[in-house]
Amino acid sequence: MLVLLPPSEGKAPSGRGAPLKPESLSLPGLTAAREAVLAELVELCAGDAEKAREVLGLSEGLRGEVAKNAALRTAGARPAGEIYTGVLYDALGLASLDAAAKRRAARSLLVFSGLWGAVRVTDRIPSYRCSMGVRLPGLGALGTHWRGPMAEVLPEAAGSGLVLDLRSAAYAAAWKPKGEVASRTATVRVLHAPTRKVVSHFNKATKGRMVRSLLTAGITPAGPGELVEALRELGYEVEAQAPAKAGQAWALDVLVTEVH
């Protein structure tokens, strides 16, 4: 099973670990594309801070993020699972998983990123600020920049099992499963059952809890059909729509009655 996650906008501090080693990150086929983004981002943020803030879409209160990006090559690095914070990651609670569940998380979780493309939760990275929606002056839109490299690398990373896609729209644009991989991919929405509307906070929290449930139970569904059965056994109310034609993903709605 491969679980595709969005990153968090907010991130924990880099800490005092050894600096980033780009060549040590998982999915080495993305190294050149990562280096291109890293080089331009560091140069941009080390220059005109106002221009950098505008390009990155940062408010005045987030001015410090520009300086943080300028120091990415020398900043300490920590496992990505410790860097990413926020509602989904709080609900996922990687640090409190038992040893077996942590091993499953290391194998199955892949976090998408405007800067790194995608990383495992065990990959050591510094704290940064660069969303997939950014358009760098030289490289252009990052979603477009990543499509080619992702198309080369991600099908192999997906292996032969289920692909559980929990990404937001901006990050889903960087790689869309196709062909045979798409047929074993399930995308998930979390809906407030009484209103049938997506609400951001509990959408993220429910996705985090759902992944935690699967990791803790040691469940690795082979495909979307088995995933639906597994989630229902774990107590989730799930509605599933099989693809209308080959090459499309399954669409799953997880219904929640309480907003929390």
Short mmCIF file of C-alpha atoms in Angstrom, two decimals:
data_model
loop_
_atom_site.label_atom_id
_atom_site.label_comp_id
_atom_site.label_asym_id
_atom_site.label_seq_id
_atom_site.Cartn_x
_atom_site.Cartn_y
_atom_site.Cartn_z
CA MET A 1 0.00 0.00 0.00
CA LEU A 2 1.21 3.49 -0.88
CA VAL A 3 -0.47 6.42 0.87
CA LEU A 4 -0.11 9.84 -0.78
CA LEU A 5 -0.30 12.73 1.69
CA PRO A 6 -0.24 16.51 1.34
CA PRO A 7 2.36 18.38 3.41
CA SER A 8 1.43 20.91 6.09
CA GLU A 9 1.80 24.66 5.63
CA GLY A 10 3.12 25.01 9.15
CA LYS A 11 6.25 23.06 10.02
CA ALA A 12 8.28 22.29 13.09
CA PRO A 13 11.72 23.96 13.43
CA SER A 14 14.62 22.29 11.69
CA GLY A 15 16.45 21.63 14.94
CA ARG A 16 20.15 20.89 15.31
CA GLY A 17 20.53 17.82 13.17
CA ALA A 18 23.08 17.49 10.36
CA PRO A 19 22.28 19.58 7.25
CA LEU A 20 20.32 18.26 4.29
CA LYS A 21 21.93 15.71 1.98
CA PRO A 22 19.73 15.80 -1.17
CA GLU A 23 21.29 12.61 -2.51
CA SER A 24 20.16 10.73 0.61
CA LEU A 25 16.44 11.31 0.03
CA SER A 26 14.17 8.52 -1.15
CA LEU A 27 13.10 8.37 -4.80
CA PRO A 28 16.54 9.30 -6.21
CA GLY A 29 15.01 9.77 -9.65
CA LEU A 30 13.72 13.12 -8.35
CA THR A 31 17.17 14.39 -7.31
CA ALA A 32 17.82 16.63 -10.32
CA ALA A 33 14.35 18.19 -10.13
CA ARG A 34 14.77 18.74 -6.38
CA GLU A 35 18.13 20.40 -6.86
CA ALA A 36 16.65 22.77 -9.46
CA VAL A 37 13.91 23.94 -7.08
CA LEU A 38 16.25 24.13 -4.10
CA ALA A 39 18.83 26.20 -5.99
CA GLU A 40 16.30 28.75 -7.25
CA LEU A 41 14.44 28.96 -3.94
CA VAL A 42 17.63 29.60 -1.94
CA GLU A 43 18.84 32.21 -4.46
CA LEU A 44 15.45 33.94 -4.51
CA CYS A 45 15.22 34.12 -0.73
CA ALA A 46 18.83 35.19 -0.25
CA GLY A 47 18.22 38.17 -2.54
CA ASP A 48 15.26 40.57 -2.54
CA ALA A 49 13.19 39.57 0.49
CA GLU A 50 10.11 41.49 -0.67
CA LYS A 51 10.17 39.81 -4.07
CA ALA A 52 10.61 36.41 -2.41
CA ARG A 53 7.69 37.07 -0.06
CA GLU A 54 5.50 38.01 -3.03
CA VAL A 55 6.51 34.95 -5.08
CA LEU A 56 5.89 32.61 -2.14
CA GLY A 57 2.57 34.25 -1.28
CA LEU A 58 3.60 35.03 2.30
CA SER A 59 2.02 37.63 4.55
CA GLU A 60 4.07 40.25 6.37
CA GLY A 61 3.83 38.13 9.49
CA LEU A 62 5.59 35.26 7.71
CA ARG A 63 8.57 37.32 6.59
CA GLY A 64 10.85 35.08 8.67
CA GLU A 65 10.08 32.17 6.34
CA VAL A 66 12.12 33.92 3.62
CA ALA A 67 15.26 33.91 5.75
CA LYS A 68 14.60 30.30 6.69
CA ASN A 69 14.50 29.31 3.01
CA ALA A 70 17.72 31.22 2.31
CA ALA A 71 19.51 28.99 4.84
CA LEU A 72 18.15 25.64 3.65
CA ARG A 73 21.52 24.20 2.64
CA THR A 74 23.02 24.70 6.10
CA ALA A 75 19.95 24.29 8.32
CA GLY A 76 19.57 21.21 10.47
CA ALA A 77 17.50 18.34 9.09
CA ARG A 78 15.02 16.07 10.85
CA PRO A 79 12.79 13.21 9.64
CA ALA A 80 9.97 14.60 7.52
CA GLY A 81 7.49 12.93 9.86
CA GLU A 82 8.72 15.30 12.58
CA ILE A 83 8.85 18.39 10.35
CA TYR A 84 5.26 18.23 9.08
CA THR A 85 2.70 19.37 11.64
CA GLY A 86 -0.92 20.52 11.48
CA VAL A 87 -4.33 18.90 11.73
CA LEU A 88 -3.72 15.80 9.58
CA TYR A 89 -0.35 15.02 11.14
CA ASP A 90 -1.59 15.65 14.66
CA ALA A 91 -4.38 13.12 14.07
CA LEU A 92 -1.96 10.68 12.44
CA GLY A 93 0.33 10.88 15.48
CA LEU A 94 3.40 9.22 14.00
CA ALA A 95 5.47 9.63 17.17
CA SER A 96 2.98 7.65 19.27
CA LEU A 97 2.65 4.67 16.92
CA ASP A 98 4.03 1.36 18.12
CA ALA A 99 7.21 0.01 16.51
CA ALA A 100 5.43 -2.19 13.97
CA ALA A 101 3.11 0.63 12.87
CA LYS A 102 6.08 2.99 12.53
CA ARG A 103 7.75 0.50 10.18
CA ARG A 104 4.57 0.33 8.13
CA ALA A 105 4.45 4.14 8.00
CA ALA A 106 8.06 4.30 6.80
CA ARG A 107 7.25 1.91 3.96
CA SER A 108 3.87 3.24 2.90
CA LEU A 109 3.60 7.00 3.51
CA LEU A 110 4.71 9.46 0.84
CA VAL A 111 4.39 13.20 1.48
CA PHE A 112 4.15 15.48 -1.55
CA SER A 113 6.01 18.79 -1.51
CA GLY A 114 6.54 21.82 -3.71
CA LEU A 115 10.25 21.74 -2.85
CA TRP A 116 11.09 18.02 -2.64
CA GLY A 117 8.49 16.55 -4.98
CA ALA A 118 7.73 13.69 -2.59
CA VAL A 119 9.53 12.28 0.45
CA ARG A 120 9.18 9.38 2.87
CA VAL A 121 8.44 10.28 6.48
CA THR A 122 11.90 8.99 7.41
CA ASP A 123 13.73 11.26 4.95
CA ARG A 124 15.69 13.97 6.76
CA ILE A 125 14.75 17.48 5.57
CA PRO A 126 14.97 21.01 6.99
CA SER A 127 11.92 23.13 7.74
CA TYR A 128 10.95 25.20 4.67
CA ARG A 129 8.14 27.20 3.08
CA CYS A 130 7.30 26.50 -0.57
CA SER A 131 3.87 25.26 -1.58
CA MET A 132 3.05 23.41 -4.80
CA GLY A 133 1.07 26.45 -5.94
CA VAL A 134 4.22 28.64 -6.15
CA ARG A 135 5.44 29.88 -9.52
CA LEU A 136 9.19 30.49 -9.37
CA PRO A 137 10.57 33.14 -11.77
CA GLY A 138 12.90 30.67 -13.49
CA LEU A 139 11.23 27.26 -13.24
CA GLY A 140 7.65 28.46 -13.45
CA ALA A 141 4.73 26.68 -11.81
CA LEU A 142 5.98 23.94 -9.51
CA GLY A 143 3.03 21.67 -10.24
CA THR A 144 4.10 21.66 -13.88
CA HIS A 145 7.79 21.31 -13.00
CA TRP A 146 7.13 18.10 -11.09
CA ARG A 147 4.87 16.30 -13.55
CA GLY A 148 7.59 14.89 -15.78
CA PRO A 149 9.89 13.60 -13.02
CA MET A 150 6.93 12.24 -11.05
CA ALA A 151 5.60 10.38 -14.08
CA GLU A 152 8.98 8.65 -14.34
CA VAL A 153 9.39 7.74 -10.67
CA LEU A 154 5.99 7.28 -9.02
CA PRO A 155 4.65 4.27 -10.97
CA GLU A 156 7.56 2.18 -9.68
CA ALA A 157 7.10 3.54 -6.16
CA ALA A 158 3.42 2.55 -6.32
CA GLY A 159 4.43 -1.10 -6.70
CA SER A 160 1.59 -3.54 -7.32
CA GLY A 161 -0.74 -2.70 -4.42
CA LEU A 162 -3.29 -0.12 -3.39
CA VAL A 163 -2.58 3.59 -3.87
CA LEU A 164 -4.54 5.60 -1.31
CA ASP A 165 -4.60 9.20 -2.50
CA LEU A 166 -5.34 11.73 0.26
CA ARG A 167 -3.72 14.74 -1.40
CA SER A 168 -5.32 18.15 -1.84
CA ALA A 169 -5.95 19.37 -5.40
CA ALA A 170 -2.74 21.43 -5.71
CA TYR A 171 -0.55 18.43 -4.85
CA ALA A 172 -2.62 15.96 -6.86
CA ALA A 173 -1.77 18.04 -9.93
CA ALA A 174 1.88 17.00 -9.67
CA TRP A 175 1.11 13.34 -10.40
CA LYS A 176 -2.03 11.67 -11.62
CA PRO A 177 -1.99 7.86 -11.57
CA LYS A 178 -2.69 6.46 -15.01
CA GLY A 179 -3.50 3.15 -16.62
CA GLU A 180 -3.17 0.08 -14.45
CA VAL A 181 -1.99 2.12 -11.45
CA ALA A 182 -5.14 4.25 -11.61
CA SER A 183 -7.33 1.14 -11.46
CA ARG A 184 -5.96 0.34 -7.97
CA THR A 185 -6.02 3.94 -6.75
CA ALA A 186 -8.65 5.29 -4.36
CA THR A 187 -9.19 9.02 -3.81
CA VAL A 188 -10.94 10.04 -0.61
CA ARG A 189 -13.23 12.87 0.41
CA VAL A 190 -14.47 13.35 3.96
CA LEU A 191 -18.02 14.71 4.08
CA HIS A 192 -20.12 16.05 6.92
CA ALA A 193 -22.95 13.52 6.63
CA PRO A 194 -25.92 15.81 7.38
CA THR A 195 -24.84 18.49 4.88
CA ARG A 196 -22.75 16.40 2.44
CA LYS A 197 -20.16 19.18 2.46
CA VAL A 198 -16.39 19.02 2.82
CA VAL A 199 -15.14 21.05 5.81
CA SER A 200 -11.39 21.53 5.84
CA HIS A 201 -10.55 20.89 9.49
CA PHE A 202 -12.36 17.62 10.07
CA ASN A 203 -11.56 16.51 6.52
CA LYS A 204 -7.85 16.62 7.43
CA ALA A 205 -8.33 15.21 10.92
CA THR A 206 -10.40 12.27 9.68
CA LYS A 207 -7.85 11.43 7.00
CA GLY A 208 -5.12 11.42 9.63
CA ARG A 209 -7.12 9.16 11.94
CA MET A 210 -8.01 6.86 9.05
CA VAL A 211 -4.36 6.33 8.09
CA ARG A 212 -3.47 5.78 11.73
CA SER A 213 -6.23 3.16 12.02
CA LEU A 214 -4.87 1.26 9.03
CA LEU A 215 -1.28 1.42 10.26
CA THR A 216 -2.17 0.38 13.80
CA ALA A 217 -4.33 -2.51 12.65
CA GLY A 218 -1.63 -3.70 10.25
CA ILE A 219 -4.10 -3.71 7.37
CA THR A 220 -2.66 -3.48 3.84
CA PRO A 221 -5.54 -3.74 1.36
CA ALA A 222 -4.57 -5.05 -2.06
CA GLY A 223 -7.01 -2.76 -3.85
CA PRO A 224 -9.82 -0.22 -3.41
CA GLY A 225 -12.49 -2.86 -2.82
CA GLU A 226 -10.54 -4.36 0.07
CA LEU A 227 -9.89 -0.85 1.41
CA VAL A 228 -13.63 -0.14 1.59
CA GLU A 229 -14.21 -3.38 3.50
CA ALA A 230 -11.31 -2.66 5.86
CA LEU A 231 -12.46 0.87 6.65
CA ARG A 232 -15.99 -0.31 7.37
CA GLU A 233 -14.61 -2.98 9.72
CA LEU A 234 -12.65 -0.23 11.48
CA GLY A 235 -15.86 1.70 12.06
CA TYR A 236 -15.85 4.20 9.21
CA GLU A 237 -18.97 4.91 7.13
CA VAL A 238 -17.81 4.71 3.53
CA GLU A 239 -19.54 5.14 0.19
CA ALA A 240 -17.59 3.91 -2.82
CA GLN A 241 -17.90 4.62 -6.52
CA ALA A 242 -16.03 2.28 -8.85
CA PRO A 243 -14.50 3.87 -11.96
CA ALA A 244 -16.79 4.22 -14.95
CA LYS A 245 -14.01 3.13 -17.33
CA ALA A 246 -10.50 1.75 -17.31
CA GLY A 247 -7.70 4.10 -16.30
CA GLN A 248 -9.74 5.94 -13.67
CA ALA A 249 -9.47 5.86 -9.88
CA TRP A 250 -12.08 4.76 -7.37
CA ALA A 251 -13.81 7.60 -5.49
CA LEU A 252 -14.48 7.06 -1.78
CA ASP A 253 -16.58 9.30 0.48
CA VAL A 254 -16.05 8.91 4.23
CA LEU A 255 -19.09 10.26 6.06
CA VAL A 256 -18.67 11.92 9.46
CA THR A 257 -21.51 13.14 11.65
CA GLU A 258 -19.47 15.03 14.26
CA VAL A 259 -17.28 17.95 13.30
CA HIS A 260 -14.08 17.65 15.36
#
